[in-house]
Amino acid sequence: MVMMPLPAVVRWLFTLLLLVPVWGADPPPRVTASLQTVATGVQVRLSIQDGWHLYWQQPGDSGLAPRLAWTLPPGWSAGAPRFPVPTRHVEADLVTFIHEGDLVLEVPLTPGPPSPGGVVAVRVDYLVCRESCLPGKVTAELPLTATGTLPAPGIPWPHTAPVDPAQAGITVTARGVGNDLLVTVQGQNLPTPPSHPVMPAVEGQFALLPPQVVQATATTWELRLTRSAGVAEPTRFSGLITGLGTTTVAVDVALGAMPAPAAETGGWLAAAAAGLLGGLILNLMPCVLPVLALKVLAFGKAREAGQGVVGPALTYTAGILTTWLTLGLVLLALRAAGLSVNWGYQLQEPLVVLALLVLFLALSLNLAGVFEIGLAATRVGGGRSGPFFNGVLTTIVATPCGAPFASVALAYAVGAPAAEALAVFAALGLGLAAPVLVLALIPGAARIIPRPGPWMEDLKRLLAIPLLAATGWMVWTYLALAGGPTSFVVLVGLLPLVILAAGAWGRFQIQGGRAALALTLAAVLGVFGLAAWTATQAAPSAASGHQEGPWEPWSQAREDALRTSGTPFFIDATAAWCLTCQVNKRTTLHQEAVAAAFARRGVVCLRADYTARDSAIAALLTRHGRASVPTYVLVDGKGRSSLLPDLLTPTIVLDALTPIPEKSP
Amino acid sequence: MIRSLIATLALTAALVAADPVAPGTAAPAFTLPSATGSAVSLASLTGKTVVLEWTNYDCPFVKKFYVGGAMPALQAKWTAQGVVWLSINSSAPGKQGHLTGNALTSRIAAEKAVPSHFLVDSDGTVGKAYGATTTPQMVVIDGKGTVVYHGAIDSIRSTDAADVAKATNYVDAALTELAAGKPVTTPQTKSYGCGVKY
């Protein structure tokens, strides 16, 4: 026994060696359970061997949470167990939430009538895993005191409980967009988030593998969760937010609320202020300026004729406000109907675009002097409804023109509660009406308008040019949206009709003037030229999937792949109906210096075309707190994104690109 | 050009691996060796209802359905009605559940399993093509080769055989509806179980 023959020792060692891998793969893991009283109820401690793990309440893509079954004295009850913060664990593309070492669960316990000689007992069914898993059961008992009550609380076993958002000084909101859940975390001095800060508390609801961070700053994290296939739309979001430093925050919120602005009441006021400013600037946009000019000129005439201007100015304002609020209400109704809509929704309908096109054409013909729009619409002192419809018209022609600040305000309004959204819409309308209101309400202000004279007619004709350009642009938008030869035929048939009608009306009005005829012919030629040119321009962009140089179409899958591989990328969210977008393309994005700067850094250029409604792009915009295009997002190799301004210059883009290192050749 | 092609292919492969084959789409074709040595191809089963059962007899979630005989009973019930039941193991060689030859045939017999065939997918190609992530994981394919159900075996995530009777068996429900010519009410669920040991 003491001396083993050498071959036997070798054989024994060899056998031991053979056994080791077997033990390594599958030792019987010992799980023990214990119970103790704490101030809030009881603690259940499950102790497991090193290298093995148990699962969180939501185990993830595999595994199983421990289940507790209580045996209690009559009249006593136990609540749901509270789990400590788990660890995210990824193995073979399966994400699980696990607990290693001791797992301490806290269970609220409501004692009933004293039960001398009674016990509180728990049976835990668990699945313990390493590479493979083993199910098991373990029990623990807590004898009651001689008087039949719970023993005095002991020193609590360590339990890293998550805290409330308020305790951590953050606010968390969540809303559903299409298949995504967008979670917004707001606070002060937020650290750089890990790639997956969210641990959803409900099993099977979300894909756990895709990266979650959309963008992160020191005050806001925008996080995204994608719903698993075949799972119903959630109404609440509950889960943990990790990566906030030493604390983990437990969240349980109803969906639908827009990220609460940092300063509770300041948010919508700021948006309304931006709307006011945006509305004001909107007056200078090429769509609106001619119409506004008409209005101002009409003031001159009214003053000359000794008529009052305050009443008509107020009616004009009412017209503008009514139209903005109507557009706002329609947007809210669409949103309530569950459609993911953003600003510009009205321009995604080919018929609306066609109507605007006709309107622009008719207005430009009017300015060019082809005909007079019924005197009421431009004359201040005329019918009571005249200025009102002038206000309606001003708003309608303004819709395709974006303006700085207006888009910021709209982005807020699109997601805000109804009352606040309407306030922002109203602010935009007030801003748009402001120049006319100021001229009318401030005594003497109207005096700055030069005296009427023949120059007014020349100015009107000059103003026809930007409107005619706007008509051409709407033609292009229509073709890009409706596409195909049919829409072209529609245009070829419709445009001359509009012009002929205008011309005929004009002849009727001025009793056969030769000048009107000549202008009509010029307009016909001009519109045909534009239509022919836009048709050739629009056809390839609509058909070829927008392969313009290095630009490739944006898709969520492509973006995810680029994020995963750490490739920097730039998103140009654009639409044919967005004039600012076209300007930015021409002046900046398609400039050689800018393209070269993208190429040198290996920045992949993605284009998200929002010309037609697209829920994925709507979600993309919302994630970046935007309601419409243009939206420019630059994401560096570490997944940090920055939003570029609406009006781009090459310098802005080149500066934004500077922090991204150039690739070595 | 070639780089973008490779990137696209890599992306496609990544997507295929990550996403379960959705109901309503064509079931990816495959040919795999069976436990008895013959080759079984999905194409040869056109016209028949086919069940794919990702399995691993050592996984506690799979054991739940074999210790009480629930899975063999389901296999017997439906193969008797002309359904082709294919149990598939996608464990890599050396990983839990990977068995071949006599060890496999005797294990099938010991588990009293009666699938039409037990297929060995050692390199995991078929498992990944279907997006199988857990054992058990179930796919039902109709006679036209369209996936009509993909997901869990039943509605209660546990390893306790006592739960089988309390749960809704999604596969039995899908097969019953399919046999009656009705659309499948629950075409997709989130599967539960052990990870497939690729």
PDB file of C-alpha atoms in Angstrom, chain A residues 249-480:
ATOM      1  CA  VAL A 249     -30.309  52.338 -12.545  1.00  0.00           C
ATOM      2  CA  ALA A 250     -33.564  50.402 -12.669  1.00  0.00           C
ATOM      3  CA  VAL A 251     -36.120  51.889 -15.040  1.00  0.00           C
ATOM      4  CA  ASP A 252     -39.776  51.135 -15.566  1.00  0.00           C
ATOM      5  CA  VAL A 253     -41.535  53.696 -17.753  1.00  0.00           C
ATOM      6  CA  ALA A 254     -44.528  53.811 -20.053  1.00  0.00           C
ATOM      7  CA  LEU A 255     -43.647  54.299 -23.698  1.00  0.00           C
ATOM      8  CA  GLY A 256     -44.500  57.240 -25.839  1.00  0.00           C
ATOM      9  CA  ALA A 257     -43.233  60.170 -23.818  1.00  0.00           C
ATOM     10  CA  MET A 258     -40.719  62.266 -25.690  1.00  0.00           C
ATOM     11  CA  PRO A 259     -37.368  62.641 -23.952  1.00  0.00           C
ATOM     12  CA  ALA A 260     -38.116  65.167 -21.239  1.00  0.00           C
ATOM     13  CA  PRO A 261     -36.234  68.345 -21.965  1.00  0.00           C
ATOM     14  CA  ALA A 262     -33.358  69.050 -19.591  1.00  0.00           C
ATOM     15  CA  ALA A 263     -35.152  71.996 -18.033  1.00  0.00           C
ATOM     16  CA  GLU A 264     -38.693  70.753 -17.521  1.00  0.00           C
ATOM     17  CA  THR A 265     -40.662  73.809 -18.593  1.00  0.00           C
ATOM     18  CA  GLY A 266     -37.906  75.511 -20.562  1.00  0.00           C
ATOM     19  CA  GLY A 267     -37.958  72.808 -23.223  1.00  0.00           C
ATOM     20  CA  TRP A 268     -41.060  73.719 -25.095  1.00  0.00           C
ATOM     21  CA  LEU A 269     -40.565  77.435 -24.465  1.00  0.00           C
ATOM     22  CA  ALA A 270     -37.145  77.152 -26.080  1.00  0.00           C
ATOM     23  CA  ALA A 271     -38.693  75.214 -28.954  1.00  0.00           C
ATOM     24  CA  ALA A 272     -41.413  77.850 -29.314  1.00  0.00           C
ATOM     25  CA  ALA A 273     -38.769  80.602 -29.324  1.00  0.00           C
ATOM     26  CA  ALA A 274     -36.860  78.721 -31.999  1.00  0.00           C
ATOM     27  CA  GLY A 275     -40.141  78.389 -33.885  1.00  0.00           C
ATOM     28  CA  LEU A 276     -40.777  82.123 -33.710  1.00  0.00           C
ATOM     29  CA  LEU A 277     -37.292  82.871 -34.997  1.00  0.00           C
ATOM     30  CA  GLY A 278     -37.593  80.124 -37.615  1.00  0.00           C
ATOM     31  CA  GLY A 279     -40.920  81.519 -38.817  1.00  0.00           C
ATOM     32  CA  LEU A 280     -39.348  84.949 -39.094  1.00  0.00           C
ATOM     33  CA  ILE A 281     -36.450  83.630 -41.180  1.00  0.00           C
ATOM     34  CA  LEU A 282     -38.911  81.648 -43.292  1.00  0.00           C
ATOM     35  CA  ASN A 283     -40.073  84.986 -44.732  1.00  0.00           C
ATOM     36  CA  LEU A 284     -36.722  85.335 -46.483  1.00  0.00           C
ATOM     37  CA  MET A 285     -36.852  81.914 -48.151  1.00  0.00           C
ATOM     38  CA  PRO A 286     -37.378  81.871 -51.931  1.00  0.00           C
ATOM     39  CA  CYS A 287     -40.807  80.257 -51.598  1.00  0.00           C
ATOM     40  CA  VAL A 288     -42.205  82.941 -49.313  1.00  0.00           C
ATOM     41  CA  LEU A 289     -40.393  86.145 -50.181  1.00  0.00           C
ATOM     42  CA  PRO A 290     -42.418  86.873 -53.357  1.00  0.00           C
ATOM     43  CA  VAL A 291     -45.714  86.330 -51.585  1.00  0.00           C
ATOM     44  CA  LEU A 292     -44.618  88.476 -48.667  1.00  0.00           C
ATOM     45  CA  ALA A 293     -43.499  91.173 -51.063  1.00  0.00           C
ATOM     46  CA  LEU A 294     -46.953  91.186 -52.619  1.00  0.00           C
ATOM     47  CA  LYS A 295     -48.434  91.629 -49.205  1.00  0.00           C
ATOM     48  CA  VAL A 296     -46.139  94.493 -48.313  1.00  0.00           C
ATOM     49  CA  LEU A 297     -46.771  96.189 -51.638  1.00  0.00           C
ATOM     50  CA  ALA A 298     -50.474  95.873 -51.017  1.00  0.00           C
ATOM     51  CA  PHE A 299     -49.919  97.749 -47.757  1.00  0.00           C
ATOM     52  CA  GLY A 300     -48.394 100.571 -49.700  1.00  0.00           C
ATOM     53  CA  LYS A 301     -51.464 100.746 -51.925  1.00  0.00           C
ATOM     54  CA  ALA A 302     -53.799 100.609 -48.948  1.00  0.00           C
ATOM     55  CA  ARG A 303     -51.984 103.434 -47.213  1.00  0.00           C
ATOM     56  CA  GLU A 304     -52.187 105.459 -50.404  1.00  0.00           C
ATOM     57  CA  ALA A 305     -55.919 104.847 -50.539  1.00  0.00           C
ATOM     58  CA  GLY A 306     -56.235 105.849 -46.897  1.00  0.00           C
ATOM     59  CA  GLN A 307     -57.491 102.442 -45.753  1.00  0.00           C
ATOM     60  CA  GLY A 308     -56.799 100.832 -42.406  1.00  0.00           C
ATOM     61  CA  VAL A 309     -54.266  98.006 -42.341  1.00  0.00           C
ATOM     62  CA  VAL A 310     -54.604  96.621 -38.807  1.00  0.00           C
ATOM     63  CA  GLY A 311     -57.725  94.543 -39.433  1.00  0.00           C
ATOM     64  CA  PRO A 312     -56.448  92.867 -42.600  1.00  0.00           C
ATOM     65  CA  ALA A 313     -53.059  92.205 -40.965  1.00  0.00           C
ATOM     66  CA  LEU A 314     -54.792  90.410 -38.108  1.00  0.00           C
ATOM     67  CA  THR A 315     -56.902  88.414 -40.566  1.00  0.00           C
ATOM     68  CA  TYR A 316     -53.752  87.522 -42.492  1.00  0.00           C
ATOM     69  CA  THR A 317     -52.166  86.325 -39.223  1.00  0.00           C
ATOM     70  CA  ALA A 318     -55.284  84.307 -38.441  1.00  0.00           C
ATOM     71  CA  GLY A 319     -55.007  82.661 -41.858  1.00  0.00           C
ATOM     72  CA  ILE A 320     -51.392  81.720 -41.224  1.00  0.00           C
ATOM     73  CA  LEU A 321     -52.057  80.419 -37.714  1.00  0.00           C
ATOM     74  CA  THR A 322     -55.078  78.385 -38.831  1.00  0.00           C
ATOM     75  CA  THR A 323     -53.061  76.701 -41.550  1.00  0.00           C
ATOM     76  CA  TRP A 324     -50.088  75.924 -39.308  1.00  0.00           C
ATOM     77  CA  LEU A 325     -52.369  74.535 -36.618  1.00  0.00           C
ATOM     78  CA  THR A 326     -54.232  72.443 -39.205  1.00  0.00           C
ATOM     79  CA  LEU A 327     -50.953  71.000 -40.432  1.00  0.00           C
ATOM     80  CA  GLY A 328     -50.004  70.382 -36.809  1.00  0.00           C
ATOM     81  CA  LEU A 329     -53.302  68.680 -36.017  1.00  0.00           C
ATOM     82  CA  VAL A 330     -53.025  66.432 -39.063  1.00  0.00           C
ATOM     83  CA  LEU A 331     -49.528  65.496 -37.985  1.00  0.00           C
ATOM     84  CA  LEU A 332     -50.726  64.718 -34.459  1.00  0.00           C
ATOM     85  CA  ALA A 333     -53.636  62.681 -35.829  1.00  0.00           C
ATOM     86  CA  LEU A 334     -51.305  60.653 -38.038  1.00  0.00           C
ATOM     87  CA  ARG A 335     -49.027  60.154 -35.060  1.00  0.00           C
ATOM     88  CA  ALA A 336     -51.979  59.025 -32.931  1.00  0.00           C
ATOM     89  CA  ALA A 337     -52.947  56.606 -35.702  1.00  0.00           C
ATOM     90  CA  GLY A 338     -49.590  54.959 -35.170  1.00  0.00           C
ATOM     91  CA  LEU A 339     -47.879  56.188 -38.312  1.00  0.00           C
ATOM     92  CA  SER A 340     -44.310  57.260 -37.831  1.00  0.00           C
ATOM     93  CA  VAL A 341     -44.498  60.684 -39.407  1.00  0.00           C
ATOM     94  CA  ASN A 342     -42.046  63.487 -39.500  1.00  0.00           C
ATOM     95  CA  TRP A 343     -42.187  66.984 -40.807  1.00  0.00           C
ATOM     96  CA  GLY A 344     -42.375  66.982 -44.572  1.00  0.00           C
ATOM     97  CA  TYR A 345     -44.981  64.229 -44.464  1.00  0.00           C
ATOM     98  CA  GLN A 346     -47.251  66.368 -46.635  1.00  0.00           C
ATOM     99  CA  LEU A 347     -44.561  66.470 -49.324  1.00  0.00           C
ATOM    100  CA  GLN A 348     -44.299  62.688 -49.512  1.00  0.00           C
ATOM    101  CA  GLU A 349     -47.658  62.486 -51.317  1.00  0.00           C
ATOM    102  CA  PRO A 350     -47.223  62.916 -55.079  1.00  0.00           C
ATOM    103  CA  LEU A 351     -50.619  64.601 -55.344  1.00  0.00           C
ATOM    104  CA  VAL A 352     -49.730  67.245 -52.763  1.00  0.00           C
ATOM    105  CA  VAL A 353     -46.508  67.939 -54.611  1.00  0.00           C
ATOM    106  CA  LEU A 354     -48.431  68.187 -57.885  1.00  0.00           C
ATOM    107  CA  ALA A 355     -50.871  70.630 -56.306  1.00  0.00           C
ATOM    108  CA  LEU A 356     -48.011  72.753 -54.957  1.00  0.00           C
ATOM    109  CA  LEU A 357     -46.385  72.654 -58.365  1.00  0.00           C
ATOM    110  CA  VAL A 358     -49.514  74.046 -59.998  1.00  0.00           C
ATOM    111  CA  LEU A 359     -49.827  76.632 -57.239  1.00  0.00           C
ATOM    112  CA  PHE A 360     -46.236  77.800 -57.672  1.00  0.00           C
ATOM    113  CA  LEU A 361     -46.648  77.961 -61.418  1.00  0.00           C
ATOM    114  CA  ALA A 362     -49.873  79.928 -61.175  1.00  0.00           C
ATOM    115  CA  LEU A 363     -48.332  82.319 -58.635  1.00  0.00           C
ATOM    116  CA  SER A 364     -45.278  82.912 -60.766  1.00  0.00           C
ATOM    117  CA  LEU A 365     -47.473  83.570 -63.791  1.00  0.00           C
ATOM    118  CA  ASN A 366     -49.448  85.970 -61.656  1.00  0.00           C
ATOM    119  CA  LEU A 367     -46.314  87.818 -60.604  1.00  0.00           C
ATOM    120  CA  ALA A 368     -45.100  87.875 -64.171  1.00  0.00           C
ATOM    121  CA  GLY A 369     -48.278  89.772 -64.918  1.00  0.00           C
ATOM    122  CA  VAL A 370     -50.024  87.104 -66.922  1.00  0.00           C
ATOM    123  CA  PHE A 371     -53.105  87.604 -64.829  1.00  0.00           C
ATOM    124  CA  GLU A 372     -54.218  89.152 -61.559  1.00  0.00           C
ATOM    125  CA  ILE A 373     -55.341  86.882 -58.793  1.00  0.00           C
ATOM    126  CA  GLY A 374     -58.827  88.071 -57.899  1.00  0.00           C
ATOM    127  CA  LEU A 375     -58.174  91.481 -56.443  1.00  0.00           C
ATOM    128  CA  ALA A 376     -59.222  90.317 -53.001  1.00  0.00           C
ATOM    129  CA  ALA A 377     -56.228  88.075 -52.395  1.00  0.00           C
ATOM    130  CA  THR A 378     -53.636  90.794 -52.711  1.00  0.00           C
ATOM    131  CA  ARG A 379     -55.609  93.869 -51.858  1.00  0.00           C
ATOM    132  CA  VAL A 380     -55.674  94.737 -48.212  1.00  0.00           C
ATOM    133  CA  GLY A 381     -58.811  96.753 -48.085  1.00  0.00           C
ATOM    134  CA  GLY A 382     -60.802  94.264 -50.100  1.00  0.00           C
ATOM    135  CA  GLY A 383     -63.049  91.452 -48.981  1.00  0.00           C
ATOM    136  CA  ARG A 384     -62.708  90.240 -45.446  1.00  0.00           C
ATOM    137  CA  SER A 385     -61.635  86.746 -46.498  1.00  0.00           C
ATOM    138  CA  GLY A 386     -58.926  87.993 -48.845  1.00  0.00           C
ATOM    139  CA  PRO A 387     -56.135  88.478 -46.286  1.00  0.00           C
ATOM    140  CA  PHE A 388     -57.113  85.263 -44.547  1.00  0.00           C
ATOM    141  CA  PHE A 389     -56.550  83.203 -47.671  1.00  0.00           C
ATOM    142  CA  ASN A 390     -53.413  85.176 -48.340  1.00  0.00           C
ATOM    143  CA  GLY A 391     -52.211  83.873 -44.955  1.00  0.00           C
ATOM    144  CA  VAL A 392     -53.187  80.336 -45.906  1.00  0.00           C
ATOM    145  CA  LEU A 393     -51.300  80.731 -49.157  1.00  0.00           C
ATOM    146  CA  THR A 394     -48.216  82.075 -47.397  1.00  0.00           C
ATOM    147  CA  THR A 395     -48.099  79.012 -45.155  1.00  0.00           C
ATOM    148  CA  ILE A 396     -48.687  76.579 -47.971  1.00  0.00           C
ATOM    149  CA  VAL A 397     -45.937  77.997 -50.128  1.00  0.00           C
ATOM    150  CA  ALA A 398     -43.673  78.053 -47.071  1.00  0.00           C
ATOM    151  CA  THR A 399     -43.973  74.327 -46.338  1.00  0.00           C
ATOM    152  CA  PRO A 400     -41.382  73.077 -48.814  1.00  0.00           C
ATOM    153  CA  CYS A 401     -38.855  75.654 -47.649  1.00  0.00           C
ATOM    154  CA  GLY A 402     -36.944  74.749 -44.537  1.00  0.00           C
ATOM    155  CA  ALA A 403     -35.305  77.417 -42.445  1.00  0.00           C
ATOM    156  CA  PRO A 404     -32.738  77.296 -39.676  1.00  0.00           C
ATOM    157  CA  PHE A 405     -34.429  77.112 -36.258  1.00  0.00           C
ATOM    158  CA  ALA A 406     -37.735  76.125 -37.865  1.00  0.00           C
ATOM    159  CA  SER A 407     -36.465  72.552 -38.280  1.00  0.00           C
ATOM    160  CA  VAL A 408     -35.242  72.452 -34.684  1.00  0.00           C
ATOM    161  CA  ALA A 409     -38.647  73.575 -33.456  1.00  0.00           C
ATOM    162  CA  LEU A 410     -40.441  71.116 -35.722  1.00  0.00           C
ATOM    163  CA  ALA A 411     -38.210  68.294 -34.533  1.00  0.00           C
ATOM    164  CA  TYR A 412     -39.359  69.047 -31.027  1.00  0.00           C
ATOM    165  CA  ALA A 413     -43.010  69.451 -32.010  1.00  0.00           C
ATOM    166  CA  VAL A 414     -43.132  66.141 -33.851  1.00  0.00           C
ATOM    167  CA  GLY A 415     -42.452  64.211 -30.658  1.00  0.00           C
ATOM    168  CA  ALA A 416     -43.880  66.545 -28.015  1.00  0.00           C
ATOM    169  CA  PRO A 417     -47.227  66.234 -26.194  1.00  0.00           C
ATOM    170  CA  ALA A 418     -50.092  67.613 -28.285  1.00  0.00           C
ATOM    171  CA  ALA A 419     -50.530  70.952 -26.482  1.00  0.00           C
ATOM    172  CA  GLU A 420     -46.834  71.779 -26.595  1.00  0.00           C
ATOM    173  CA  ALA A 421     -46.561  70.687 -30.213  1.00  0.00           C
ATOM    174  CA  LEU A 422     -49.418  72.998 -31.199  1.00  0.00           C
ATOM    175  CA  ALA A 423     -47.812  75.848 -29.252  1.00  0.00           C
ATOM    176  CA  VAL A 424     -44.660  75.384 -31.298  1.00  0.00           C
ATOM    177  CA  PHE A 425     -46.651  75.299 -34.544  1.00  0.00           C
ATOM    178  CA  ALA A 426     -48.428  78.485 -33.496  1.00  0.00           C
ATOM    179  CA  ALA A 427     -45.077  80.120 -32.725  1.00  0.00           C
ATOM    180  CA  LEU A 428     -43.858  79.261 -36.218  1.00  0.00           C
ATOM    181  CA  GLY A 429     -46.985  80.841 -37.677  1.00  0.00           C
ATOM    182  CA  LEU A 430     -46.545  83.983 -35.568  1.00  0.00           C
ATOM    183  CA  GLY A 431     -42.964  84.260 -36.741  1.00  0.00           C
ATOM    184  CA  LEU A 432     -44.096  83.957 -40.337  1.00  0.00           C
ATOM    185  CA  ALA A 433     -46.790  86.589 -39.833  1.00  0.00           C
ATOM    186  CA  ALA A 434     -44.540  88.909 -37.821  1.00  0.00           C
ATOM    187  CA  PRO A 435     -43.268  91.224 -40.593  1.00  0.00           C
ATOM    188  CA  VAL A 436     -46.786  92.081 -41.740  1.00  0.00           C
ATOM    189  CA  LEU A 437     -48.046  92.393 -38.158  1.00  0.00           C
ATOM    190  CA  VAL A 438     -45.207  94.740 -37.242  1.00  0.00           C
ATOM    191  CA  LEU A 439     -45.812  96.899 -40.281  1.00  0.00           C
ATOM    192  CA  ALA A 440     -49.492  97.155 -39.480  1.00  0.00           C
ATOM    193  CA  LEU A 441     -49.426  97.479 -35.694  1.00  0.00           C
ATOM    194  CA  ILE A 442     -46.527  99.858 -35.144  1.00  0.00           C
ATOM    195  CA  PRO A 443     -47.715 103.317 -36.138  1.00  0.00           C
ATOM    196  CA  GLY A 444     -45.484 104.792 -38.754  1.00  0.00           C
ATOM    197  CA  ALA A 445     -43.740 101.539 -39.572  1.00  0.00           C
ATOM    198  CA  ALA A 446     -45.656 101.223 -42.790  1.00  0.00           C
ATOM    199  CA  ARG A 447     -44.141 104.500 -43.856  1.00  0.00           C
ATOM    200  CA  ILE A 448     -40.869 102.761 -44.687  1.00  0.00           C
ATOM    201  CA  ILE A 449     -42.588 101.214 -47.693  1.00  0.00           C
ATOM    202  CA  PRO A 450     -41.807 103.340 -50.710  1.00  0.00           C
ATOM    203  CA  ARG A 451     -44.682 105.062 -52.451  1.00  0.00           C
ATOM    204  CA  PRO A 452     -46.415 102.891 -55.020  1.00  0.00           C
ATOM    205  CA  GLY A 453     -45.489 103.439 -58.616  1.00  0.00           C
ATOM    206  CA  PRO A 454     -44.581 101.657 -61.808  1.00  0.00           C
ATOM    207  CA  TRP A 455     -41.533 100.160 -60.035  1.00  0.00           C
ATOM    208  CA  MET A 456     -43.948  97.881 -58.202  1.00  0.00           C
ATOM    209  CA  GLU A 457     -44.880  96.105 -61.413  1.00  0.00           C
ATOM    210  CA  ASP A 458     -41.191  95.599 -62.282  1.00  0.00           C
ATOM    211  CA  LEU A 459     -40.475  94.228 -58.815  1.00  0.00           C
ATOM    212  CA  LYS A 460     -43.393  91.825 -59.133  1.00  0.00           C
ATOM    213  CA  ARG A 461     -42.053  90.502 -62.427  1.00  0.00           C
ATOM    214  CA  LEU A 462     -38.602  90.110 -60.907  1.00  0.00           C
ATOM    215  CA  LEU A 463     -40.107  88.157 -58.014  1.00  0.00           C
ATOM    216  CA  ALA A 464     -41.668  85.744 -60.504  1.00  0.00           C
ATOM    217  CA  ILE A 465     -38.194  84.342 -61.122  1.00  0.00           C
ATOM    218  CA  PRO A 466     -37.599  82.652 -57.721  1.00  0.00           C
ATOM    219  CA  LEU A 467     -41.142  81.268 -57.821  1.00  0.00           C
ATOM    220  CA  LEU A 468     -40.610  79.884 -61.289  1.00  0.00           C
ATOM    221  CA  ALA A 469     -37.431  78.263 -60.019  1.00  0.00           C
ATOM    222  CA  ALA A 470     -39.444  76.808 -57.128  1.00  0.00           C
ATOM    223  CA  THR A 471     -41.917  75.441 -59.691  1.00  0.00           C
ATOM    224  CA  GLY A 472     -39.065  73.717 -61.520  1.00  0.00           C
ATOM    225  CA  TRP A 473     -37.898  72.224 -58.268  1.00  0.00           C
ATOM    226  CA  MET A 474     -41.376  70.902 -57.475  1.00  0.00           C
ATOM    227  CA  VAL A 475     -41.432  69.336 -60.948  1.00  0.00           C
ATOM    228  CA  TRP A 476     -38.239  67.534 -60.100  1.00  0.00           C
ATOM    229  CA  THR A 477     -39.606  66.446 -56.723  1.00  0.00           C
ATOM    230  CA  TYR A 478     -42.765  65.162 -58.345  1.00  0.00           C
ATOM    231  CA  LEU A 479     -40.831  63.096 -60.860  1.00  0.00           C
ATOM    232  CA  ALA A 480     -38.544  61.690 -58.190  1.00  0.00           C
TER     233      ALA A 480
END
